[in-house]
Amino acid sequence: MIKINNLDFAYKNTQVFKHISLEFKKGNIYGLLGENGVGKTTLLKLICGLQKPQHGSVTVDGHIPSMRQPQFLQNVYFLPEEVITEDTTPEKFVQKIGVFYPRYDFALFNQLMKELEVDLAKKFNELSHGQKKKALLACALSLQTDYLFLDEPTNGLDIPSKALFRKVISQYCSDATTVIISTHQVKDVENLIDPIVILDKDDVLLNASFAEITDKIYFEYGPERLQNAYYTEMLPGGYINVMPNTEHLESNVNIEALFNAVMKNKETIKNLMK
Amino acid sequence: MNNTFNINRFGKVLKHDGLNFFPNMGLALAILWAIPVIFYLFVSLMPGHETHVFDAYSRIDTIDLILKITIIIAPARLYKYCNDQRQGISYAMLPASTFEKFLSMVIYCVIVTPIVYIAGALAIDSILALYNGPYEGFAVPIYFDKHAQLSYIVDEHNMAGVFDDSWTVFLNSLSPTFMSFLGMFGMLMLSSIFMFGNMIFKKHKTPKMIGILILLSIIFMILVINYVAHYETIFSNWNRETATDILERLIYITINVAFYLEIIVSALLLWGVYRKIKTQKY
């Protein structure tokens, strides 16, 4: 379990987090959403130990990430947004780092490379940006770490690759694996993530599962705008209205509409979901 | 699990860094091995000159000079990205302790790189010495014989009339073992300076560190010149015997101070490297 308690973090004069507290429970695929620059990557770096909190604490299964102890590091893998690769093949790369991870499975790597349709024989620098990302995703999943942090993993992927991405993440992440996917392209991770965390400047606006969200928020698809909706958006054939679920009706979460509703009614939805 | 040092895990770190050794350092080593060969062949084949022959001692001096260059460039070539905000992430996230990563870095920069360079340089030297070319004598037998090298320096200067007998006695009194250690710790200090530079600078790591060293040398030289100028009247009143005696003592003290300074500076800089690996933010 990842516990963030009363965390403060700033880059020189830019405050990123101010007294935020947050928990990530084991075995879920979290969607970490937020506008550009709110600190999604920074939060992942703090959880990985690549940054150190200025105040408060971050713990992962009791480990303090910033100490970068091997016992912690062998259970986490961070795939950054910008893929920087060595002058080698993905196969050699994963063999080089795989030995450090107790559950690393080379056969799984080969299988994932086939499923993601990446050429095994090519070096990283001979692969396209999207192919590199898929190769690194195969590496990351084959390490079978308890925690997998993906920063904007779908950036640069074409449409079929995005579908493949969703498929391998849902298929090959075990029930014990916690995945945190940071993205601002919510459509790419629809039907994959649950729960959702929405970050704002200095603050966490939402950290809830789909069940918790639909318990309190109702997504209504209809022909007209509703006055009491938190957010309304025109869709082909009508409107989607994000409303308080006062009558405990069932609905499906539309992540994009939810995100916009939260951004427009920060305090209201934050208090509603408490 | 021991989070500070585990021999199996350390072996994996060594293997990981070892796999990066030749891809990062191979071309540089090949060039550094080729430089003296090309230079000697070029000079020996220059038209209008007598045939040049290079003895083993002068070739050892060249090998030692290029060894220093190898040591200077090694950290930035082998661990260039370890403090890079983006490219250094994979190094920071490698499941090994800071101490294991640090130890591996020291082993590759301080031990492996010089050994690989010297082995290659001496092997090339030996092969070329077999032919009837500009290489005279084998460098291998005398490379590790500091006594022979010291005697050669003394003999050369005697022939040139630089030393009188007392100087010869003094230079011969210097322990070759001590001189070997002085040289080794000198190499360690050189390596640790550039390992530290590699950790504190993000770009142009080696040139920046060389710049700092040049600056420090200039400051040191200005201080020494001022000091010598200040005591010039005292020096001028000494007779030759007193001056030789004092200078011999001064050299002896300087060598000893240098020895301990090399150890202290190396230890401090290596501690700095360790701290930077441990606390580097990405």
Coordinates of C-alpha atoms in Angstrom, one line a residue:
Chain A
M1 CA 0.0 0.0 0.0
I2 CA 1.2 3.5 -0.8
K3 CA 0.6 6.1 1.9
I4 CA 1.1 9.7 1.4
N5 CA 0.7 11.8 4.5
N6 CA 0.7 15.6 4.7
L7 CA 3.1 15.9 1.8
D8 CA 4.7 19.2 0.9
F9 CA 6.8 19.5 -2.2
A10 CA 8.1 22.4 -4.2
Y11 CA 10.6 23.0 -7.0
K12 CA 12.6 26.0 -5.9
N13 CA 9.8 28.7 -5.8
T14 CA 7.1 26.6 -7.4
Q15 CA 4.8 24.9 -4.8
V16 CA 3.6 21.6 -6.3
F17 CA 1.9 19.9 -3.3
K18 CA 0.8 21.4 0.0
H19 CA -0.3 19.1 2.8
I20 CA -1.7 16.4 0.6
S21 CA -2.7 13.0 1.9
L22 CA -3.5 10.1 -0.3
E23 CA -3.6 6.3 -0.3
F24 CA -3.2 3.8 -3.1
K25 CA -4.5 0.4 -2.3
K26 CA -2.9 -2.8 -3.5
G27 CA -4.1 -4.6 -6.6
N28 CA -5.7 -1.7 -8.4
I29 CA -5.0 0.1 -11.7
Y30 CA -5.2 3.8 -10.7
G31 CA -5.7 6.5 -13.2
L32 CA -3.8 9.6 -12.1
L33 CA -5.4 12.5 -13.9
G34 CA -4.9 16.2 -13.9
E35 CA -4.2 19.2 -16.0
N36 CA -0.7 19.8 -17.4
G37 CA 1.7 20.9 -14.7
V38 CA -0.3 19.9 -11.6
G39 CA 2.4 17.4 -10.5
K40 CA 1.4 14.0 -11.8
T41 CA 4.9 13.1 -12.8
T42 CA 6.3 14.6 -9.6
L43 CA 3.9 12.5 -7.5
L44 CA 5.1 9.4 -9.3
K45 CA 8.7 10.4 -8.8
L46 CA 8.1 11.0 -5.1
I47 CA 6.5 7.5 -4.8
C48 CA 9.5 6.0 -6.7
G49 CA 12.1 7.8 -4.6
L50 CA 13.4 9.9 -7.4
Q51 CA 12.4 13.0 -5.4
K52 CA 12.3 13.6 -1.7
P53 CA 9.4 15.2 0.2
Q54 CA 10.2 18.5 1.8
H55 CA 7.6 17.8 4.5
G56 CA 5.4 14.9 5.3
S57 CA 5.9 11.3 4.3
V58 CA 5.6 8.8 1.5
T59 CA 5.7 5.1 2.2
V60 CA 5.4 2.1 0.0
D61 CA 4.7 -1.1 2.0
G62 CA 6.5 0.6 4.9
H63 CA 9.5 1.5 2.8
I64 CA 10.6 5.1 2.5
P65 CA 11.2 5.4 -1.3
S66 CA 13.7 8.3 -1.1
M67 CA 16.1 5.9 0.7
R68 CA 16.2 3.8 -2.5
Q69 CA 16.8 0.6 -0.8
P70 CA 17.2 -2.5 -3.0
Q71 CA 14.3 -4.3 -1.2
F72 CA 12.0 -1.4 -2.3
L73 CA 13.5 -0.9 -5.7
Q74 CA 13.1 -4.5 -6.8
N75 CA 9.4 -4.2 -6.3
V76 CA 8.8 -1.1 -8.3
Y77 CA 9.3 -0.1 -11.9
F78 CA 8.8 3.4 -13.3
L79 CA 8.3 3.9 -17.0
P80 CA 8.9 7.6 -17.7
E81 CA 7.1 9.6 -20.4
E82 CA 10.2 10.3 -22.4
V83 CA 11.7 7.1 -23.5
I84 CA 15.5 7.2 -23.5
T85 CA 17.0 4.0 -24.5
E86 CA 20.4 2.4 -24.8
D87 CA 22.1 1.3 -28.0
T88 CA 21.0 -2.2 -27.6
T89 CA 18.1 -4.5 -28.3
P90 CA 15.1 -4.7 -25.9
E91 CA 16.0 -8.3 -25.4
K92 CA 19.5 -7.5 -24.2
F93 CA 18.2 -4.6 -22.1
V94 CA 15.7 -6.7 -20.2
Q95 CA 18.2 -9.4 -19.7
K96 CA 20.6 -6.9 -18.2
I97 CA 18.2 -5.4 -15.7
G98 CA 15.9 -8.4 -15.3
V99 CA 18.4 -10.2 -13.0
F100 CA 17.7 -7.7 -10.3
Y101 CA 14.0 -8.4 -10.1
P102 CA 13.0 -11.6 -8.3
R103 CA 9.9 -12.4 -10.4
Y104 CA 11.4 -11.4 -13.8
D105 CA 10.2 -13.8 -16.6
F106 CA 12.0 -13.7 -19.9
A107 CA 9.4 -16.0 -21.6
L108 CA 6.8 -13.5 -20.6
F109 CA 8.9 -10.7 -22.2
N110 CA 9.0 -12.6 -25.5
Q111 CA 5.3 -13.3 -25.3
L112 CA 4.6 -9.6 -24.7
M113 CA 6.8 -8.5 -27.5
K114 CA 4.9 -10.7 -29.8
E115 CA 1.5 -9.5 -28.6
L116 CA 2.6 -5.9 -28.8
E117 CA 4.0 -6.6 -32.3
V118 CA 7.5 -5.3 -31.7
D119 CA 10.5 -6.7 -33.7
L120 CA 12.7 -8.6 -31.3
A121 CA 15.8 -8.3 -33.4
K122 CA 15.9 -4.5 -33.8
K123 CA 17.8 -2.2 -31.5
F124 CA 16.0 0.5 -29.6
N125 CA 17.4 3.2 -31.9
E126 CA 16.0 1.4 -34.9
L127 CA 12.5 1.4 -33.5
S128 CA 9.9 4.1 -33.8
H129 CA 8.9 6.1 -30.7
G130 CA 5.7 4.1 -30.3
Q131 CA 7.6 0.8 -30.8
K132 CA 10.2 1.8 -28.2
K133 CA 7.4 2.6 -25.8
K134 CA 5.8 -0.8 -26.4
A135 CA 9.1 -2.6 -26.0
L136 CA 9.7 -0.8 -22.7
L137 CA 6.2 -1.7 -21.6
A138 CA 7.0 -5.4 -22.4
C139 CA 10.2 -5.0 -20.3
A140 CA 8.3 -3.4 -17.4
L141 CA 5.5 -6.1 -17.4
S142 CA 8.0 -9.0 -17.6
L143 CA 9.7 -7.8 -14.4
Q144 CA 6.4 -8.5 -12.6
T145 CA 7.0 -5.9 -9.9
D146 CA 4.4 -5.2 -7.2
Y147 CA 4.2 -1.6 -8.3
L148 CA 4.2 -0.3 -11.8
F149 CA 4.2 3.4 -12.5
L150 CA 3.5 4.5 -16.1
D151 CA 3.9 8.2 -16.9
E152 CA 1.8 9.1 -20.0
P153 CA 2.2 5.6 -21.5
T154 CA -0.1 6.2 -24.4
N155 CA 1.7 9.3 -25.7
G156 CA 3.0 8.5 -29.2
L157 CA 1.1 5.3 -29.6
D158 CA -1.1 4.8 -32.6
I159 CA -4.7 3.7 -32.3
P160 CA -4.2 0.0 -32.6
S161 CA -1.2 0.2 -30.2
K162 CA -3.4 2.0 -27.6
A163 CA -5.8 -0.9 -27.7
L164 CA -2.9 -3.3 -27.4
F165 CA -1.7 -1.3 -24.4
R166 CA -5.0 -1.6 -22.6
K167 CA -5.2 -5.3 -23.5
V168 CA -1.7 -6.2 -22.1
I169 CA -2.1 -4.1 -19.0
S170 CA -5.4 -5.7 -18.1
Q171 CA -4.3 -9.2 -19.1
Y172 CA -0.8 -9.4 -17.6
C173 CA -1.0 -7.3 -14.4
S174 CA -1.7 -9.7 -11.6
D175 CA -4.3 -9.0 -8.9
A176 CA -1.4 -8.2 -6.5
T177 CA 0.1 -5.6 -8.8
T178 CA -0.7 -1.9 -8.3
V179 CA -0.5 0.1 -11.4
I180 CA -0.6 3.9 -11.5
I181 CA -1.1 5.4 -14.9
S182 CA -0.5 9.1 -15.1
T183 CA -2.3 10.6 -18.1
H184 CA -4.2 13.5 -19.5
Q185 CA -5.6 11.4 -22.3
V186 CA -8.4 9.9 -20.4
K187 CA -10.0 8.2 -23.4
D188 CA -6.9 6.0 -23.8
V189 CA -7.3 4.5 -20.4
E190 CA -11.1 4.2 -20.3
N191 CA -12.3 0.8 -19.2
L192 CA -8.8 0.1 -17.8
I193 CA -8.5 2.3 -14.7
D194 CA -10.4 2.1 -11.5
P195 CA -10.0 4.0 -9.1
I196 CA -9.3 7.5 -10.3
V197 CA -7.2 10.1 -8.7
I198 CA -7.6 13.7 -9.9
L199 CA -4.9 16.2 -8.9
D200 CA -5.1 19.9 -8.9
K201 CA -2.5 22.5 -8.0
D202 CA -1.4 21.8 -4.5
D203 CA -4.4 19.5 -3.9
V204 CA -6.1 16.1 -4.5
L205 CA -9.6 16.7 -5.8
L206 CA -10.7 13.1 -6.0
N207 CA -9.5 9.6 -5.1
A208 CA -12.3 7.2 -5.5
S209 CA -13.3 3.9 -7.2
F210 CA -15.9 3.8 -9.9
A211 CA -18.4 2.3 -7.5
E212 CA -17.8 5.2 -5.0
I213 CA -18.1 7.7 -7.8
T214 CA -21.4 6.3 -9.3
D215 CA -22.8 6.1 -5.8
K216 CA -22.6 9.8 -5.5
I217 CA -22.5 11.1 -9.0
Y218 CA -24.9 10.2 -11.8
F219 CA -24.0 10.3 -15.5
E220 CA -27.1 11.0 -17.4
Y221 CA -27.3 10.8 -21.2
G222 CA -30.4 12.7 -22.5
P223 CA -31.7 15.1 -25.0
E224 CA -31.3 18.2 -22.9
R225 CA -29.1 20.2 -20.6
L226 CA -30.1 19.8 -17.0
Q227 CA -30.0 22.8 -14.7
N228 CA -28.7 21.1 -11.6
A229 CA -25.8 19.3 -13.4
Y230 CA -22.3 19.8 -12.3
Y231 CA -21.2 19.7 -15.9
T232 CA -23.0 19.3 -19.2
E233 CA -21.4 18.4 -22.5
M234 CA -23.0 18.1 -25.9
L235 CA -22.5 14.7 -27.5
P236 CA -23.7 13.4 -30.8
G237 CA -27.4 12.8 -30.3
G238 CA -27.8 14.6 -27.0
Y239 CA -26.1 15.7 -23.8
I240 CA -24.2 14.1 -21.0
N241 CA -25.1 15.6 -17.6
V242 CA -22.9 14.9 -14.6
M243 CA -25.2 15.3 -11.6
P244 CA -25.5 14.5 -7.9
N245 CA -26.9 11.0 -7.5
T246 CA -29.5 11.8 -5.0
E247 CA -31.8 8.9 -6.1
H248 CA -29.0 6.3 -6.1
L249 CA -29.4 5.5 -9.7
E250 CA -27.0 3.3 -11.6
S251 CA -24.8 4.7 -14.4
N252 CA -21.5 4.3 -16.1
V253 CA -18.6 6.7 -15.5
N254 CA -17.6 8.9 -18.3
I255 CA -14.1 9.8 -17.3
E256 CA -13.7 12.8 -19.5
A257 CA -17.1 14.3 -18.3
L258 CA -16.2 13.4 -14.7
F259 CA -12.8 15.1 -15.0
N260 CA -14.4 18.3 -16.4
A261 CA -17.1 18.2 -13.8
V262 CA -14.5 18.0 -11.0
M263 CA -12.4 20.8 -12.5
K264 CA -15.5 23.0 -12.7
N265 CA -16.8 22.2 -9.2
K266 CA -13.6 21.5 -7.3
E267 CA -14.8 22.1 -3.7
T268 CA -18.3 20.8 -4.2
I269 CA -17.2 17.4 -5.6
K270 CA -14.3 17.2 -3.2
N271 CA -16.7 17.6 -0.3
L272 CA -19.2 15.3 -1.9
M273 CA -16.7 12.5 -2.2
K274 CA -15.3 12.8 1.3
Chain B
M1 CA 17.8 -8.9 2.9
N2 CA 20.8 -6.7 3.5
N3 CA 20.0 -3.3 2.0
T4 CA 23.6 -2.1 2.2
F5 CA 25.7 -4.8 0.7
N6 CA 24.9 -8.2 -0.7
I7 CA 27.6 -10.1 -2.6
N8 CA 25.2 -11.6 -5.2
R9 CA 23.6 -8.3 -5.9
F10 CA 26.9 -6.6 -6.1
G11 CA 28.0 -9.2 -8.7
K12 CA 24.9 -8.3 -10.7
V13 CA 25.8 -4.6 -10.5
L14 CA 29.3 -5.4 -11.6
K15 CA 28.0 -7.4 -14.5
H16 CA 25.5 -4.7 -15.4
D17 CA 28.2 -2.0 -15.5
G18 CA 30.5 -4.4 -17.2
L19 CA 28.1 -4.9 -20.1
N20 CA 28.2 -1.1 -20.5
F21 CA 32.0 -0.9 -20.4
F22 CA 33.0 -1.6 -23.9
P23 CA 30.0 0.1 -25.6
N24 CA 30.8 3.3 -23.7
M25 CA 34.6 3.1 -23.5
G26 CA 35.7 0.9 -26.4
L27 CA 36.1 3.5 -29.0
A28 CA 37.9 5.9 -26.7
L29 CA 40.3 3.1 -25.6
A30 CA 41.0 2.2 -29.2
I31 CA 41.8 5.8 -30.0
L32 CA 44.0 6.2 -27.0
W33 CA 45.9 3.0 -27.8
A34 CA 46.4 4.2 -31.4
I35 CA 47.7 7.7 -30.5
P36 CA 51.3 6.8 -29.5
V37 CA 51.6 4.2 -32.2
I38 CA 50.6 6.7 -34.9
F39 CA 52.8 9.3 -33.3
Y40 CA 55.9 7.1 -33.2
L41 CA 55.4 5.8 -36.7
F42 CA 54.7 9.2 -38.1
V43 CA 57.9 10.7 -36.4
S44 CA 60.1 7.7 -37.4
L45 CA 58.9 8.0 -41.0
M46 CA 59.3 11.7 -41.3
P47 CA 61.5 12.6 -44.3
G48 CA 64.6 14.6 -43.8
H49 CA 65.3 13.2 -40.4
E50 CA 67.5 10.5 -39.1
T51 CA 65.8 7.3 -38.1
H52 CA 64.2 7.9 -34.7
V53 CA 64.4 5.1 -32.2
F54 CA 62.2 5.3 -29.1
D55 CA 63.5 3.5 -26.0
A56 CA 61.2 1.6 -23.6
Y57 CA 61.5 4.3 -20.9
S58 CA 60.3 7.1 -23.1
R59 CA 57.5 4.9 -24.3
I60 CA 56.5 4.2 -20.7
D61 CA 56.3 7.9 -20.1
T62 CA 53.9 8.2 -23.0
I63 CA 51.8 5.3 -21.8
D64 CA 51.6 6.9 -18.4
L65 CA 50.6 10.2 -19.8
I66 CA 47.8 8.6 -21.9
L67 CA 46.8 6.5 -18.9
K68 CA 46.1 9.8 -17.1
I69 CA 44.0 10.9 -20.0
T70 CA 42.1 7.6 -19.9
I71 CA 41.5 8.0 -16.2
I72 CA 40.3 11.6 -16.7
I73 CA 37.7 10.7 -19.4
A74 CA 36.5 7.4 -17.9
P75 CA 33.9 8.6 -15.4
A76 CA 32.1 10.8 -17.9
R77 CA 32.1 8.1 -20.5
L78 CA 31.1 5.2 -18.3
Y79 CA 28.6 7.0 -16.0
K80 CA 27.7 10.0 -18.1
Y81 CA 24.0 9.9 -17.5
C82 CA 23.8 8.8 -13.8
N83 CA 22.9 12.4 -12.7
D84 CA 20.9 13.3 -15.7
Q85 CA 17.3 14.2 -14.8
R86 CA 15.8 12.0 -17.5
Q87 CA 18.4 9.4 -18.5
G88 CA 19.6 8.8 -15.0
I89 CA 16.3 7.4 -13.9
S90 CA 17.1 3.8 -14.9
Y91 CA 20.4 4.0 -13.0
A92 CA 18.7 5.4 -9.8
M93 CA 15.9 2.8 -10.0
L94 CA 18.3 -0.1 -10.5
P95 CA 17.6 -2.4 -7.5
A96 CA 21.0 -2.2 -5.8
S97 CA 22.2 -0.2 -2.8
T98 CA 24.0 3.1 -3.2
F99 CA 27.1 1.5 -1.8
E100 CA 27.1 -1.3 -4.4
K101 CA 26.6 1.2 -7.2
F102 CA 29.3 3.4 -5.8
L103 CA 31.7 0.5 -5.4
S104 CA 31.1 -0.7 -8.9
M105 CA 31.7 2.8 -10.2
V106 CA 35.0 3.0 -8.3
I107 CA 36.1 -0.4 -9.5
Y108 CA 35.4 0.4 -13.2
C109 CA 36.9 3.9 -13.1
V110 CA 39.9 3.3 -10.8
I111 CA 40.8 -0.3 -11.4
V112 CA 39.2 -1.8 -14.6
T113 CA 39.8 1.1 -16.9
P114 CA 43.5 1.6 -16.1
I115 CA 44.1 -2.1 -16.2
V116 CA 42.4 -2.5 -19.6
Y117 CA 44.3 0.5 -20.9
I118 CA 47.7 -0.6 -19.6
A119 CA 47.2 -4.2 -20.7
G120 CA 46.2 -3.1 -24.2
A121 CA 48.9 -0.5 -24.5
L122 CA 51.7 -2.9 -23.3
A123 CA 50.4 -5.6 -25.6
I124 CA 50.5 -3.3 -28.6
D125 CA 53.9 -2.0 -27.5
S126 CA 55.3 -5.6 -27.2
I127 CA 54.0 -6.6 -30.6
L128 CA 55.6 -3.5 -32.2
A129 CA 58.8 -4.1 -30.3
L130 CA 59.1 -7.5 -32.0
Y131 CA 59.6 -5.8 -35.3
N132 CA 62.6 -3.9 -36.4
G133 CA 60.9 -0.6 -36.2
P134 CA 61.2 2.6 -34.1
Y135 CA 60.5 0.6 -30.9
E136 CA 63.7 -0.3 -29.0
G137 CA 63.4 -2.9 -26.2
F138 CA 60.3 -4.2 -24.4
A139 CA 58.4 -1.9 -22.1
V140 CA 56.7 -4.7 -20.2
P141 CA 59.6 -5.9 -18.0
I142 CA 60.3 -2.4 -16.7
Y143 CA 56.8 -1.0 -16.6
F144 CA 56.2 -2.2 -13.0
D145 CA 59.8 -1.8 -11.9
K146 CA 59.8 1.6 -10.3
H147 CA 63.4 1.2 -9.1
A148 CA 64.6 0.8 -12.7
Q149 CA 62.6 3.8 -13.8
L150 CA 64.0 5.9 -10.9
S151 CA 67.6 4.8 -11.8
Y152 CA 67.0 5.7 -15.4
I153 CA 65.9 9.2 -14.3
V154 CA 69.0 9.6 -12.1
D155 CA 71.3 8.3 -14.8
E156 CA 69.8 10.6 -17.4
H157 CA 70.2 13.7 -15.2
N158 CA 73.7 12.6 -14.2
M159 CA 74.7 12.4 -17.8
A160 CA 73.2 15.9 -18.4
G161 CA 75.2 17.2 -15.4
V162 CA 72.1 18.3 -13.6
F163 CA 72.7 16.4 -10.4
D164 CA 75.8 16.2 -8.3
D165 CA 76.6 13.0 -6.3
S166 CA 74.5 14.1 -3.2
W167 CA 71.4 14.3 -5.4
T168 CA 72.1 10.9 -6.9
V169 CA 72.4 9.5 -3.4
F170 CA 69.2 11.2 -2.4
L171 CA 67.1 10.0 -5.3
N172 CA 68.4 6.5 -4.9
S173 CA 67.4 6.6 -1.2
L174 CA 63.7 7.1 -2.2
S175 CA 61.9 3.8 -1.7
P176 CA 60.6 2.4 -5.0
T177 CA 57.7 0.8 -3.1
F178 CA 56.8 4.2 -1.6
M179 CA 57.1 5.8 -5.0
S180 CA 54.8 3.2 -6.4
F181 CA 52.2 3.9 -3.8
L182 CA 52.6 7.6 -4.4
G183 CA 51.9 7.0 -8.0
M184 CA 48.9 4.7 -7.3
F185 CA 47.3 7.1 -4.9
G186 CA 48.0 9.9 -7.4
M187 CA 46.0 8.0 -9.9
L188 CA 43.2 7.4 -7.4
M189 CA 43.1 11.1 -6.6
L190 CA 42.9 11.9 -10.3
S191 CA 40.2 9.4 -10.8
S192 CA 38.2 10.6 -7.8
I193 CA 38.4 14.2 -8.9
F194 CA 36.8 13.4 -12.3
M195 CA 34.3 11.0 -10.7
F196 CA 33.2 13.8 -8.5
G197 CA 33.1 16.2 -11.4
N198 CA 31.0 13.6 -13.3
M199 CA 28.5 13.7 -10.4
I200 CA 28.3 17.4 -9.9
F201 CA 28.1 18.7 -13.4
K202 CA 25.3 17.8 -15.8
K203 CA 27.1 18.8 -19.1
H204 CA 30.7 19.2 -20.3
K205 CA 31.7 17.4 -17.2
T206 CA 35.4 16.7 -18.0
P207 CA 36.2 20.2 -19.5
K208 CA 34.6 21.9 -16.5
M209 CA 36.6 19.8 -14.0
I210 CA 39.8 20.5 -16.0
G211 CA 39.0 24.2 -15.9
I212 CA 38.6 24.1 -12.1
L213 CA 41.9 22.3 -11.8
I214 CA 43.7 24.9 -14.0
L215 CA 42.2 27.6 -11.9
L216 CA 43.3 26.0 -8.7
S217 CA 46.8 25.5 -10.2
I218 CA 47.1 29.1 -11.1
I219 CA 46.1 30.2 -7.6
F220 CA 48.6 27.8 -6.1
M221 CA 51.3 28.9 -8.4
I222 CA 50.7 32.6 -7.6
L223 CA 50.9 31.8 -3.9
V224 CA 54.1 29.8 -4.3
I225 CA 55.8 32.5 -6.5
N226 CA 54.9 35.1 -3.9
Y227 CA 56.2 32.9 -1.1
V228 CA 59.5 32.2 -3.0
A229 CA 59.9 35.9 -3.9
H230 CA 59.3 36.8 -0.2
Y231 CA 62.1 34.5 1.0
E232 CA 64.4 35.2 -2.0
T233 CA 66.9 37.1 0.2
I234 CA 67.2 34.2 2.6
F235 CA 67.7 31.7 -0.2
S236 CA 70.4 33.8 -1.8
N237 CA 72.4 33.8 1.4
W238 CA 72.6 30.0 1.5
N239 CA 75.7 28.2 0.4
R240 CA 75.3 25.3 -2.1
E241 CA 75.6 22.6 0.6
T242 CA 73.0 24.1 2.8
A243 CA 70.7 24.7 -0.1
T244 CA 71.0 21.2 -1.3
D245 CA 70.4 19.8 2.1
I246 CA 67.3 22.0 2.7
L247 CA 65.9 21.3 -0.8
E248 CA 66.4 17.5 -0.3
R249 CA 64.5 17.8 3.0
L250 CA 61.9 19.9 1.3
I251 CA 61.4 17.4 -1.5
Y252 CA 61.2 14.6 1.1
I253 CA 58.5 16.5 3.1
T254 CA 56.7 17.5 -0.1
I255 CA 56.5 13.9 -1.2
N256 CA 55.2 12.7 2.2
V257 CA 52.7 15.6 2.3
A258 CA 51.6 14.8 -1.2
F259 CA 51.1 11.1 -0.3
Y260 CA 48.8 11.9 2.7
L261 CA 47.1 14.7 0.7
E262 CA 46.4 12.2 -2.1
I263 CA 44.7 9.9 0.4
I264 CA 42.7 12.6 2.2
V265 CA 41.6 14.3 -1.0
S266 CA 40.6 11.0 -2.6
A267 CA 38.7 9.9 0.5
L268 CA 36.8 13.2 0.6
L269 CA 35.9 13.2 -3.1
L270 CA 34.8 9.6 -3.0
W271 CA 32.6 10.4 -0.1
G272 CA 31.2 13.2 -2.1
V273 CA 30.5 10.8 -5.0
Y274 CA 28.8 8.4 -2.7
R275 CA 26.6 11.2 -1.2
K276 CA 25.7 12.4 -4.7
I277 CA 24.6 8.9 -5.8
K278 CA 22.5 8.6 -2.7
T279 CA 20.8 12.0 -2.7
Q280 CA 20.6 12.8 -6.5
K281 CA 17.1 13.9 -7.4
Y282 CA 15.6 13.3 -10.8

